[in-house]
Short mmCIF file of C-alpha atoms and ligand atoms in Angstrom, two decimals:
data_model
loop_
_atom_site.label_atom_id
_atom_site.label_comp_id
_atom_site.label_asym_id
_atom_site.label_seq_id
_atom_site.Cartn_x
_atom_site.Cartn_y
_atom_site.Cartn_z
CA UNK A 1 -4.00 -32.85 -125.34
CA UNK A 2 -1.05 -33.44 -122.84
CA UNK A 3 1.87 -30.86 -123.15
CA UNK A 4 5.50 -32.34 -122.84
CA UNK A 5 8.91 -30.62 -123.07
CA UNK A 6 11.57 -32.03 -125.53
CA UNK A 7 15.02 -30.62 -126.22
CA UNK A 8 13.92 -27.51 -124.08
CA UNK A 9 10.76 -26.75 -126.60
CA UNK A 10 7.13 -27.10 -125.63
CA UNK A 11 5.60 -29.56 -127.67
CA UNK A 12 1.70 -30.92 -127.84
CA UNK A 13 1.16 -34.65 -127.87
CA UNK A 14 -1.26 -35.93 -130.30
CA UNK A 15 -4.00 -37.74 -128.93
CA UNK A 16 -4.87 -40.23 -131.27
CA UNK A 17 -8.52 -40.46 -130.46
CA UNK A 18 -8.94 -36.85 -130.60
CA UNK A 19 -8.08 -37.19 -134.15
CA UNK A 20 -5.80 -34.43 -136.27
CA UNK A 21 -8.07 -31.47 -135.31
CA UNK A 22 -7.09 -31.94 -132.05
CA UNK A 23 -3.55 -30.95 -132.60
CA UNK A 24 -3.07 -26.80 -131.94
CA UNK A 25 -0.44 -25.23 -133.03
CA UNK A 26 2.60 -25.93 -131.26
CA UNK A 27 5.24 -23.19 -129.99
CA UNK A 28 8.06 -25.03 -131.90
CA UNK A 29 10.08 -22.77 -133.40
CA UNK A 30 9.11 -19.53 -135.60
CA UNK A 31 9.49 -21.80 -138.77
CA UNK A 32 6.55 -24.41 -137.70
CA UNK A 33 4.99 -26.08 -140.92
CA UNK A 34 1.95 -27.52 -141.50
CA UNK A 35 3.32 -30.74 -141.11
CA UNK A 36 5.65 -30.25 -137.97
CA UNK A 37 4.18 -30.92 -134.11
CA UNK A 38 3.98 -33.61 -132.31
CA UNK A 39 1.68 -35.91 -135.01
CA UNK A 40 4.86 -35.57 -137.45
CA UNK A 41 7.29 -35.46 -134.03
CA UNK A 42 9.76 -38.63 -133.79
CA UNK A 43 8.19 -41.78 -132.56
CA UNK A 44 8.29 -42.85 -128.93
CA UNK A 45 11.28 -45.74 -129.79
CA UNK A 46 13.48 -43.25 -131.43
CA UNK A 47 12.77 -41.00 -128.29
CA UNK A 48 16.18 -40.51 -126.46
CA UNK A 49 18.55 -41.70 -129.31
CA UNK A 50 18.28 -37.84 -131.31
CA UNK A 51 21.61 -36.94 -129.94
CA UNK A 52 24.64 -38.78 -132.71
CA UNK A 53 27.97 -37.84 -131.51
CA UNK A 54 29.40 -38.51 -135.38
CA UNK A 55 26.40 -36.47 -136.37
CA UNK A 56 27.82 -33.46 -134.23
CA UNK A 57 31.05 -33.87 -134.33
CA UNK A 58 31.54 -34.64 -138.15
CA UNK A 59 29.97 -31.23 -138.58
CA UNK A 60 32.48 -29.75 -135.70
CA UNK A 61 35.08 -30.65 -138.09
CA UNK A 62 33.44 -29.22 -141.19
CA UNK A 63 33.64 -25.58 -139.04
CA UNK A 64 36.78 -26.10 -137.70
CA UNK A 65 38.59 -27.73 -139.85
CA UNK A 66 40.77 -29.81 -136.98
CA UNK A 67 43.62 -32.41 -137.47
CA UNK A 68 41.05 -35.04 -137.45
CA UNK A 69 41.61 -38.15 -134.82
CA UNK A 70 38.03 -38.67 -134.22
CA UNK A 71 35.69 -40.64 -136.50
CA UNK A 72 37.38 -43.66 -137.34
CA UNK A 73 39.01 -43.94 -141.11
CA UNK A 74 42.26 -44.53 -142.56
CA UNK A 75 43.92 -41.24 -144.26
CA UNK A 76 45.81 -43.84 -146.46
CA UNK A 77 45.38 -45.64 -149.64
CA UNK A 78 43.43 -49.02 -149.43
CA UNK A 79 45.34 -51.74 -151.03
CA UNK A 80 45.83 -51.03 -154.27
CA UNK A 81 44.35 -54.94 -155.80
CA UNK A 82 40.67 -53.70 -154.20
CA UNK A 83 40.69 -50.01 -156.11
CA UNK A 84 42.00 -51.84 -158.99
CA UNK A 85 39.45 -54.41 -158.84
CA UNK A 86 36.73 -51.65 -159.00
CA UNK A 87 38.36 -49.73 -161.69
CA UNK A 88 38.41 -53.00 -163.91
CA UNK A 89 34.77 -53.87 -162.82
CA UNK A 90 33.45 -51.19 -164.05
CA UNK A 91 34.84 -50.91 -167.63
CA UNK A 92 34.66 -54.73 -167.76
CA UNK A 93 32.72 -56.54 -170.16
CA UNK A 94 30.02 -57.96 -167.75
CA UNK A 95 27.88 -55.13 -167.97
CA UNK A 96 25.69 -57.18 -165.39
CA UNK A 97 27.72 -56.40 -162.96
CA UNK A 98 26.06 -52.97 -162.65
CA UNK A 99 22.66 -54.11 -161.81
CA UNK A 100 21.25 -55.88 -158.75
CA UNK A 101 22.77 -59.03 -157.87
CA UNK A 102 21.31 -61.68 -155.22
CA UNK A 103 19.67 -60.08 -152.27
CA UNK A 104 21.00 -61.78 -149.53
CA UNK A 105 24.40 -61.49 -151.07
CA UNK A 106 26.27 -61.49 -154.46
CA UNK A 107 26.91 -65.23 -155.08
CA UNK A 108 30.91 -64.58 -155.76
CA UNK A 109 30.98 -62.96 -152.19
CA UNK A 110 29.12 -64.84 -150.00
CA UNK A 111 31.06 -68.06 -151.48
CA UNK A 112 34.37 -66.14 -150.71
CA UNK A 113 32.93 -65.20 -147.25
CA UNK A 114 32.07 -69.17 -146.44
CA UNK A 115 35.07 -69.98 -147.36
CA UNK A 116 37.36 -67.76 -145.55
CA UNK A 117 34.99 -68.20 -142.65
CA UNK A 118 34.67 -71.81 -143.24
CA UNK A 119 38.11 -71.98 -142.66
CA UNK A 120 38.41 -69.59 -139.45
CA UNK A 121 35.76 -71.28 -137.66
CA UNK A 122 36.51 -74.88 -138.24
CA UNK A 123 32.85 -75.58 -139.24
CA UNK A 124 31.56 -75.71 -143.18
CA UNK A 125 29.22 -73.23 -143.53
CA UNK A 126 26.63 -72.40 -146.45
CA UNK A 127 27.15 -69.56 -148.28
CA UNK A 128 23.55 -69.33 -149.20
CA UNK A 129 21.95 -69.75 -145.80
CA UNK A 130 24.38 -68.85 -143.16
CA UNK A 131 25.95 -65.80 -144.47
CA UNK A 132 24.44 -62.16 -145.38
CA UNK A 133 25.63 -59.24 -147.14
CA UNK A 134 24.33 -55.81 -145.42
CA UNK A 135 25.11 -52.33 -146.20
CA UNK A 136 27.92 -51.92 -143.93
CA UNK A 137 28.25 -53.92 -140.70
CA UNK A 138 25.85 -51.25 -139.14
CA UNK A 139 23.17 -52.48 -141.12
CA UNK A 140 24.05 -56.02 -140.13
CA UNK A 141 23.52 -55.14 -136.48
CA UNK A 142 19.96 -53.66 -137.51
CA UNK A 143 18.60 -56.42 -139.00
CA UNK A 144 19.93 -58.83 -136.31
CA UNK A 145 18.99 -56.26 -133.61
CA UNK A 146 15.17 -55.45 -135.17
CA UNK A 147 14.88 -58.93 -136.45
CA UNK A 148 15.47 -60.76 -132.85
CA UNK A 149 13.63 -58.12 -130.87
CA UNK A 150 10.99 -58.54 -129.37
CA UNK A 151 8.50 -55.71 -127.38
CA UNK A 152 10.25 -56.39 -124.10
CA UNK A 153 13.07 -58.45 -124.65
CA UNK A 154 16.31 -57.41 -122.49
CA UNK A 155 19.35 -57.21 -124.54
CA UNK A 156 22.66 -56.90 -122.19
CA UNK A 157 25.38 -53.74 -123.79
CA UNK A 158 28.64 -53.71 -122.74
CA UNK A 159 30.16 -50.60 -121.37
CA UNK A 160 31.53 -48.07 -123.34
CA UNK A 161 29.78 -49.62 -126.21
CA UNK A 162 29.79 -48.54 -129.93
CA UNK A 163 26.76 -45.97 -129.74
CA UNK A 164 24.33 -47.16 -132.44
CA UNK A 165 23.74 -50.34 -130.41
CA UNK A 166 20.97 -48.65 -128.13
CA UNK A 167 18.87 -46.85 -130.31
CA UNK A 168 18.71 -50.44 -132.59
CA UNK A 169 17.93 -52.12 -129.34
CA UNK A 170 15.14 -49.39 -128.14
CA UNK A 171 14.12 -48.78 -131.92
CA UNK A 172 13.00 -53.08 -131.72
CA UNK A 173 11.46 -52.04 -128.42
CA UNK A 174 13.92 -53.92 -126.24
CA UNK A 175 15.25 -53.41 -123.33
CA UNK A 176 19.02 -52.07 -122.80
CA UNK A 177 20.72 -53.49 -119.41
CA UNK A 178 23.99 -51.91 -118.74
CA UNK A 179 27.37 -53.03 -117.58
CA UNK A 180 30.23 -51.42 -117.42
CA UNK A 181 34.11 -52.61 -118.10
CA UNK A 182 36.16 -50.94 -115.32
CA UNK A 183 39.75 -50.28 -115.64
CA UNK A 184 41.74 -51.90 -113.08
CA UNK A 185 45.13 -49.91 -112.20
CA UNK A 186 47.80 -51.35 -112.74
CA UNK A 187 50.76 -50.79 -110.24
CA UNK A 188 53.91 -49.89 -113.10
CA UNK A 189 51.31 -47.33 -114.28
CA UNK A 190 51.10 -48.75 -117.77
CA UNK A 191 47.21 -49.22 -118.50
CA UNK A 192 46.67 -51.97 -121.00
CA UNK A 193 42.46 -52.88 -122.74
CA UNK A 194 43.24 -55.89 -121.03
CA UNK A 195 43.39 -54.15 -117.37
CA UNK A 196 39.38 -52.94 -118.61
CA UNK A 197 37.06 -55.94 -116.63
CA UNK A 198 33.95 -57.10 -116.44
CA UNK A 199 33.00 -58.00 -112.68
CA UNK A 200 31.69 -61.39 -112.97
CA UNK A 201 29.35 -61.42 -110.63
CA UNK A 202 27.50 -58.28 -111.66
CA UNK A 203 27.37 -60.12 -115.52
CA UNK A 204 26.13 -62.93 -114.10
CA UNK A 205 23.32 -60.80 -112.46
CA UNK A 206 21.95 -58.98 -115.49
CA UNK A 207 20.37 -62.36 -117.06
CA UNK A 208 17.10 -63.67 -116.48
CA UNK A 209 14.13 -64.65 -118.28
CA UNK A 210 13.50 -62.09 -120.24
CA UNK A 211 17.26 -62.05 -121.86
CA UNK A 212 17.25 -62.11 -125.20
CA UNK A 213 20.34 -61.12 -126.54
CA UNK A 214 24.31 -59.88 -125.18
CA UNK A 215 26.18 -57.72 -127.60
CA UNK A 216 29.60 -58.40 -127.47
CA UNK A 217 32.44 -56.34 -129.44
CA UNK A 218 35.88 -57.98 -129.79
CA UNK A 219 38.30 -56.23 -130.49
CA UNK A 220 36.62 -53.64 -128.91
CA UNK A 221 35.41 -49.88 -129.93
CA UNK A 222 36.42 -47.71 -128.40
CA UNK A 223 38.92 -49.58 -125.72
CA UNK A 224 40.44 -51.67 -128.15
CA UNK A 225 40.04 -54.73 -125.43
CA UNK A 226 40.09 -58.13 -127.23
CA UNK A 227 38.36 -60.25 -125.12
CA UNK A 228 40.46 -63.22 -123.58
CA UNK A 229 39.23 -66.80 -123.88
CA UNK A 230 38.58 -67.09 -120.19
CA UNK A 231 36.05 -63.72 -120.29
CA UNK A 232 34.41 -65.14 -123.46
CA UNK A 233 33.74 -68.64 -121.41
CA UNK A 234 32.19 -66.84 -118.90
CA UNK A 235 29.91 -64.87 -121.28
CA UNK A 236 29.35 -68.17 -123.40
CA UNK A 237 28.20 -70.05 -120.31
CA UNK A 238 25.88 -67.22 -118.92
CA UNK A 239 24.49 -67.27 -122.79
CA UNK A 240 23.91 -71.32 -122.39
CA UNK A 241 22.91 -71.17 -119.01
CA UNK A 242 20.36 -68.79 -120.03
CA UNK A 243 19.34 -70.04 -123.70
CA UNK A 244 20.82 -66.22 -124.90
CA UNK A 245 21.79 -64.97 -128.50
CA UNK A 246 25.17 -63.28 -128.76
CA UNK A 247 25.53 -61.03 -131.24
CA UNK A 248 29.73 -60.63 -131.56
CA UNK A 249 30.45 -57.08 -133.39
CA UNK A 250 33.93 -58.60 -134.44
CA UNK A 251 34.76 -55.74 -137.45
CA UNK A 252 38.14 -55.33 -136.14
CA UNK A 253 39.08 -58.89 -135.96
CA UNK A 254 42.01 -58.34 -137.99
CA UNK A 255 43.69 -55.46 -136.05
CA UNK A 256 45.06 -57.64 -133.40
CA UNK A 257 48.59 -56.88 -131.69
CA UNK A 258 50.33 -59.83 -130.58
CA UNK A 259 50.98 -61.21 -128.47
CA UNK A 260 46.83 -61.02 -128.83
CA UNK A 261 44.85 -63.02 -130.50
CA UNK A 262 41.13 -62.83 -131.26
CA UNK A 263 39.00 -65.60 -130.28
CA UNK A 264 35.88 -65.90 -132.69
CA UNK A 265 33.49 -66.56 -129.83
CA UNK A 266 31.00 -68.33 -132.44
CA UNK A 267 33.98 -71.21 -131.88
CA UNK A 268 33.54 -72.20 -128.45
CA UNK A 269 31.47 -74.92 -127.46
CA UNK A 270 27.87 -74.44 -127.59
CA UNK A 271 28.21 -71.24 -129.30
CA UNK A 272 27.74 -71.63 -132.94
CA UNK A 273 24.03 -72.23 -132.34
CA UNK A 274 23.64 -68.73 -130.54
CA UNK A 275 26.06 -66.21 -132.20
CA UNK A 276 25.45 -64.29 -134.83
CA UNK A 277 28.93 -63.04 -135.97
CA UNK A 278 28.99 -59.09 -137.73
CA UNK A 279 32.45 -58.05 -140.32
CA UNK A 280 32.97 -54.84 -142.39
CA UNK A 281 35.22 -54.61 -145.37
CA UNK A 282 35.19 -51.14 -144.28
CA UNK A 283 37.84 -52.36 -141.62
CA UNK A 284 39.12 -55.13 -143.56
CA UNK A 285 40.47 -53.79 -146.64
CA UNK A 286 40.60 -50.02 -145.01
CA UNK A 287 37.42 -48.84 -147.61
CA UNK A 288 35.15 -47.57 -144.94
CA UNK A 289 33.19 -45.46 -147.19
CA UNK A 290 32.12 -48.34 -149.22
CA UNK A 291 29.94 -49.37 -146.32
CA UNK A 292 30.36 -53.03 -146.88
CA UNK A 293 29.33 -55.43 -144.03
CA UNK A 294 28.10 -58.81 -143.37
CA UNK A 295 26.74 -61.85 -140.51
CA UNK A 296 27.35 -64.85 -140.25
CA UNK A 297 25.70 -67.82 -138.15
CA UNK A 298 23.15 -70.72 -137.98
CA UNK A 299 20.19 -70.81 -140.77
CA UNK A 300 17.76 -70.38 -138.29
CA UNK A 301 19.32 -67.30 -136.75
CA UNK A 302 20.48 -65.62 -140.02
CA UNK A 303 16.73 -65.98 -141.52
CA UNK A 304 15.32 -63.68 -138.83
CA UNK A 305 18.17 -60.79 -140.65
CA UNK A 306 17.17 -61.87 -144.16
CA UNK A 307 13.58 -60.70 -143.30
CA UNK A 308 14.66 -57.29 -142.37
CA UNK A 309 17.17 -56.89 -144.84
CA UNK A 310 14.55 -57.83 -147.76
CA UNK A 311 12.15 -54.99 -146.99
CA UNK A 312 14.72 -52.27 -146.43
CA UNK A 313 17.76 -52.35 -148.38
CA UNK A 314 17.12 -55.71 -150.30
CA UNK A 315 20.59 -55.95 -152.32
CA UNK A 316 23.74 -54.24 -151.83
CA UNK A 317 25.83 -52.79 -154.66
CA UNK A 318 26.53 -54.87 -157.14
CA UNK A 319 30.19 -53.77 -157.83
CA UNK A 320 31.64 -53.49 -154.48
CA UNK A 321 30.70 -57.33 -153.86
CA UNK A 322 32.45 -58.00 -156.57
CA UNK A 323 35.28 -56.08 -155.77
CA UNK A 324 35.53 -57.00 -151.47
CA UNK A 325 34.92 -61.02 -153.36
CA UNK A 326 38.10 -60.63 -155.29
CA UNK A 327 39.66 -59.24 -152.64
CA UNK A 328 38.97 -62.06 -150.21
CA UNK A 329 39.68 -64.67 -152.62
CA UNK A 330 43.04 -63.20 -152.94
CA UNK A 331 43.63 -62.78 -149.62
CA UNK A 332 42.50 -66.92 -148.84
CA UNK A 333 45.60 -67.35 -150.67
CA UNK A 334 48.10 -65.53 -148.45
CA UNK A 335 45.91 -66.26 -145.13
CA UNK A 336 48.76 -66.29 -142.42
CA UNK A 337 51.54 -65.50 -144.21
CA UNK A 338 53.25 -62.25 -143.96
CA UNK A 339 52.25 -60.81 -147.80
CA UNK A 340 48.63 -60.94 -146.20
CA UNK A 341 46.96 -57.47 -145.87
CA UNK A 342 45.30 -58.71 -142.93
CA UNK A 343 48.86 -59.23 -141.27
CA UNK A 344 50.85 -56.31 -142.63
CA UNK A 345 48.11 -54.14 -141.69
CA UNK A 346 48.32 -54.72 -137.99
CA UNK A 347 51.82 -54.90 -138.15
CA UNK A 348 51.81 -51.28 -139.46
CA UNK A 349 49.50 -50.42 -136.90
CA UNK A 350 51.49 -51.44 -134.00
CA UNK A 351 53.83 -48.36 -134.95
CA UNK A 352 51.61 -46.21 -134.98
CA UNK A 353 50.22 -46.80 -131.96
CA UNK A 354 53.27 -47.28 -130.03
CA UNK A 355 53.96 -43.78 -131.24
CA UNK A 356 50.42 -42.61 -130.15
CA UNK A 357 51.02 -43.63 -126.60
CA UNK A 358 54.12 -42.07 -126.25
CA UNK A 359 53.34 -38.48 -127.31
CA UNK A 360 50.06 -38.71 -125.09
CA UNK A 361 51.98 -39.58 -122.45
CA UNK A 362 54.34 -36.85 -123.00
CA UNK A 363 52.28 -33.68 -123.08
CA UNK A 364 50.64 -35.93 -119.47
CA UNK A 365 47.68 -38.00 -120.47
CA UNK A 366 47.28 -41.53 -119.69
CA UNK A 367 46.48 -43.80 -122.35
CA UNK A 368 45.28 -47.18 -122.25
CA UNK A 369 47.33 -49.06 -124.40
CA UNK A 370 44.47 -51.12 -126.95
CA UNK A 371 45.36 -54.93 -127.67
CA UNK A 372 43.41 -53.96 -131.04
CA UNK A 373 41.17 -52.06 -133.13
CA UNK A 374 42.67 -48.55 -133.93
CA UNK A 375 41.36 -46.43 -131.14
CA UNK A 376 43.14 -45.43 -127.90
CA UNK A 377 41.63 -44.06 -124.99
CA UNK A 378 43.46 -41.39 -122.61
CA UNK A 379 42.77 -39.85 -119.68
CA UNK A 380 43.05 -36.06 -119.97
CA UNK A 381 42.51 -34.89 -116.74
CA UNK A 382 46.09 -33.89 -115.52
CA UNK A 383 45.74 -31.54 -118.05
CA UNK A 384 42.49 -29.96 -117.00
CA UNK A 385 44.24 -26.43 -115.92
CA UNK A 386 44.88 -25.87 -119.82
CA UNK A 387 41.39 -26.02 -121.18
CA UNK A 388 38.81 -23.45 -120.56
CA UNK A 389 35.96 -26.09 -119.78
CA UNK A 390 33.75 -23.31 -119.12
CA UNK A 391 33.48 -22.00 -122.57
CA UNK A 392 31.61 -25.04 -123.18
CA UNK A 393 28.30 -25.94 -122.25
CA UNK A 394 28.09 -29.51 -122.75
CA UNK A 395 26.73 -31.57 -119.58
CA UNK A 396 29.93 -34.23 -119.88
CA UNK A 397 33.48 -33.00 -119.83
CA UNK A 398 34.63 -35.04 -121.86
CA UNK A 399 32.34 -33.32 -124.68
CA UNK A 400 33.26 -30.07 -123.55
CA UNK A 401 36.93 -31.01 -123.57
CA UNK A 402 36.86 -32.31 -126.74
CA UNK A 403 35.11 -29.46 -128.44
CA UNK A 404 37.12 -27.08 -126.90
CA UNK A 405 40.63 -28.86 -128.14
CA UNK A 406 38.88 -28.75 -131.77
CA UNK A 407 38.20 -25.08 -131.42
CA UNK A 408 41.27 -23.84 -129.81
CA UNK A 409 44.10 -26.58 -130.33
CA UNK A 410 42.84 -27.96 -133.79
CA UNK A 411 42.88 -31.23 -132.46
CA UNK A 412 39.92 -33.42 -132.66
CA UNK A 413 39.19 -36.41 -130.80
CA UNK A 414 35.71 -38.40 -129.74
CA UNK A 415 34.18 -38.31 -126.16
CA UNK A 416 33.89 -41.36 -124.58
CA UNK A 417 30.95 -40.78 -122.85
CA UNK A 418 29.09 -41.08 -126.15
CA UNK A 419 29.57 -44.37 -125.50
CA UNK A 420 27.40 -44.74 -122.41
CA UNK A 421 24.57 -44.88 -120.87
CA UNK A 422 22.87 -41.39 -119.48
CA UNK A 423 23.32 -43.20 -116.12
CA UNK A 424 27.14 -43.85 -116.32
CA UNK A 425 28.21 -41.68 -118.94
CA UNK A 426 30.51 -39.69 -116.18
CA UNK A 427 32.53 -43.09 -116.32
CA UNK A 428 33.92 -41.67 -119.89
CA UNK A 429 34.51 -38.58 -119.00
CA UNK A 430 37.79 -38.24 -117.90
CA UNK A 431 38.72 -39.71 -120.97
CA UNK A 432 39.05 -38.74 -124.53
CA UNK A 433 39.54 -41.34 -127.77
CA UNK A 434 41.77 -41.00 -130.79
CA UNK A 435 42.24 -42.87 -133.74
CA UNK A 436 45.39 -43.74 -135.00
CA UNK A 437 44.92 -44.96 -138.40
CA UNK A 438 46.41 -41.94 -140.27
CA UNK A 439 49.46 -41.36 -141.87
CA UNK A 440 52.67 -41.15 -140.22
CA UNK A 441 53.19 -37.42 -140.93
CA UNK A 442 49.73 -36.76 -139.84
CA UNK A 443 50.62 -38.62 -136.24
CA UNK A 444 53.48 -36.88 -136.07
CA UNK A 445 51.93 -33.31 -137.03
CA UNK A 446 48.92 -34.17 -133.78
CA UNK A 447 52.27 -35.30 -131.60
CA UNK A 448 53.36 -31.44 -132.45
CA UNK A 449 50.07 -29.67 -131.61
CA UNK A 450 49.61 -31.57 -128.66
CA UNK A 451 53.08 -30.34 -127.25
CA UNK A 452 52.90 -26.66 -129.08
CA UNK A 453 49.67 -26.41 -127.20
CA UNK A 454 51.61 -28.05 -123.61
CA UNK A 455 54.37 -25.63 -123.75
CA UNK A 456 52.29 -22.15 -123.94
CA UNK A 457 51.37 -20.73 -121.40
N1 LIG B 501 30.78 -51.85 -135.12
C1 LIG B 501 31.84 -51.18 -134.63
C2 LIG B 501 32.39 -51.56 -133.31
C3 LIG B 501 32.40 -50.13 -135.34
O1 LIG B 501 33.43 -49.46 -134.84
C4 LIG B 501 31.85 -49.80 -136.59
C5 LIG B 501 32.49 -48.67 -137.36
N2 LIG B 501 31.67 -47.81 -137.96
C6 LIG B 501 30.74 -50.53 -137.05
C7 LIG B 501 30.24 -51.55 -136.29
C8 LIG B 501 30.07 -50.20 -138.35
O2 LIG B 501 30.84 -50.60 -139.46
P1 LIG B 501 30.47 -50.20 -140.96
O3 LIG B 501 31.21 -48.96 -141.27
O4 LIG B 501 30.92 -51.39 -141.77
O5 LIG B 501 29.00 -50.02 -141.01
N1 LIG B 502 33.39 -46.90 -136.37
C1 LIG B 502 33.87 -45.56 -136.63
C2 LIG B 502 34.19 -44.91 -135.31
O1 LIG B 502 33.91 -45.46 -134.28
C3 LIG B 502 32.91 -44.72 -137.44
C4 LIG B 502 31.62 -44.42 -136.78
C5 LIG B 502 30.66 -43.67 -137.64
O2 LIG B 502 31.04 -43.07 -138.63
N2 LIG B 502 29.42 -43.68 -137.28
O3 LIG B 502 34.71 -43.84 -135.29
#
């Protein structure tokens, strides 16, 4: 019997060999169950990713009832032809629309999704092999996480780094490797994504043998970086050099602000054989609760996410295929052109965060202007001597800051240093991130807290 502490409690490991009448009693908690301790206690790969800063901060704003800036969702209507779709779906006469459909994707989506890909990509690809439909683009990065894993592997994450990525990596027993983007300041004191870097020669150092896999995340959450062509060559020829899978997180590939433009990194040479590339509806047509996602890539690479996706959540609904299909096949029509949702969108966005940077910057922050995505990142330190960090008793102060604005200032935004590792996470925490896909009066109403709050004393 070996005692270990977890989460400040003293908790008896189960010794296999010593069977179940080995286990005592633990000193838990005064509501211990027959079935609690450490034989029902969280497996040793989940060990480390408890902590979910949505998790804790989605109930935050259940207490406090905030203006919400921090999980990411629009406040707005999607467009309307998607609802519609639905609506029409399901009072339509194809009443087989609400049972299963195909497992590895409803046939009218997947063809829609080779096609529009097809198209982006410059390469034909088959809707029945090299595309997937997953439950939301987080599921697609669990079944190409878990189904490329293996005991050992190393998988290289990108600093700050959407935080589900390491617990998928640990939870296939891989091996996270860190590396951080660093902002570089720029001398007229505007930050841009783009000023965020990787160093090249501390990329270039994280591969070896035992790389499996780089996860790369253009445009980027939470920075809103998109990736330039000249950083994606030197990632694609560390991934060639090294015979390394890239798994490209691209879900916000159409909130791009020009003069940006995102580069599908599945299109440079050599790359289509090694990238598995992950999309959301959720982000596309603004319907993140329908938790809509998909991969595409090479046969060979998508098979390994068709195995995992067959024993867990086998088929997606039925009726939201549909629905996202119809929606895509509408959109193929207007690709480019300024009726496209995919264009008006962004160009809608661009507003609002023009708007975002300039009342951070007034009450003293200092954003970093995103190229994409709908995040922004500020630093909040100038305005330390206005929050009472100490009420809080978080070990980041970013966490603490943010809590305490959600409390006090009804204001609620995410802490960066969620999206680190335990061994860099004080590189987030002078920062705080918003999201500024909301309404204009509801931008406007955060632009008045934030200097209500500023001008008391
Ligand atoms: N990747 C990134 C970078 C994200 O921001 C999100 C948003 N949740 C996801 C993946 C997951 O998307 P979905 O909601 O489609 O599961
Ligand atoms: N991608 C969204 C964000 O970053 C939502 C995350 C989530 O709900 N887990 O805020």
């Amino acid at each position: 019997m070996l005692s270990i502490v977890r989460g400040g409690r003293q908790l008896t490991r189960f010794i296999p060999s010593l069977g179940a009448a080995a286990v005592q009693p633990t000193t838990y908690s005064s509501t211990t169950s027959a079935m609690s301790g450490e034989k029902f206690g969280i497996p040793e790969r989940y060990l480390g990713s408890e902590k979910s800063v949505w998790v804790e901060y989605i109930q935050l704003a259940l207490e406090h009832n905030p203006l919400n800036l921090g999980q990411g969702f629009p406040d707005f209507a999607p467009p309307e032809y998607v609802t519609k779709a639905i609506a029409d779906i399901a009072q339509g006469d194809n009443v087989l629309l609400h049972q299963y459909t195909r497992g590895f994707g409803h046939p009218r989506l997947v063809n829609a999704l080779a096609k529009l890909y097809s198209r982006l990509i410059g390469r034909q690809l088959n809707p029945l092999t090299e595309v997937i439909v997953t439950a939301g683009a987080y599921e697609a990065l669990f079944a190409t996480i878990l189904g490329h894993t293996h005991p050992g592997d190393e998988v290289i994450v990108i600093e700050p780094f959407f935080d589900c990525y390491v617990p998928m990596v640990k939870a296939g027993q891989g091996v996270p490797r860190f590396i951080a983007l660093k902002p570089q300041k720029k001398t007229n004191g505007v930050i841009s994504s783009a000023d965020w870097v990787l160093d090249p020669d501390e990329l270039a150092s994280l591969f070896n043998a035992k790389t499996k896999a780089i996860i790369l995340n253009t445009p980027h959450n939470p920075l809103g970086k998109v990736f330039s062509r000249s950083e994606l060559e030197m990632i694609a020829d560390l991934c060639k050099k090294w015979n390394v899978l890239c798994v490209a997180d691209e879900v916000y590939e159409w909130l791009v602000y020009k003069p940006n433009e995102h580069i599908r990194i599945a299109t440079l040479p050599g790359m289509w054989e090694r990238t598995i590339t992950i999309g959301s509806a959720g982000k596309t047509f603004s319907v993140t609760g329908w938790k809509m996602g998909w991969a595409y890539g090479p046969a060979g690479l998508i098979r390994n996410l068709q195995m995992v996706h067959q024993n867990c959540v086998y088929t997606c609904s039925t009726i939201l295929q549909e629905a996202v299909a119809q929606g895509f096949e509408l959109e193929l029509e207007r690709l480019g052109r300024p009726e496209s949702y995919f264009t008006s969108l962004a160009e809608e966005l661009l507003s609002k965060r023009d708007f975002m940077a300039s009342f951070l910057s007034d009450v003293g922050m200092v954003p970093t202007i995103p190229e994409g995505g709908y995040f922004m990142v500020a630093d909040w330190t100038a305005l330390t001597s206005k929050v009472r960090l100490e009420e809080e008793t978080d070990r980041n102060k970013d966490y603490r800051f943010t809590k305490w604005m959600t409390k006090n200032v009804k204001l609620q935004g995410i802490p960066p240093s969620a999206f680190y590792s335990p061994e860099h996470s004080h590189l987030g925490e002078d920062y705080v991130r918003y999201c500024f896909i909301k309404k204009d009066e509801n931008l406007k109403k955060a632009a008045e807290i934030l200097k209500k709050w500023k001008e008391s004393s």
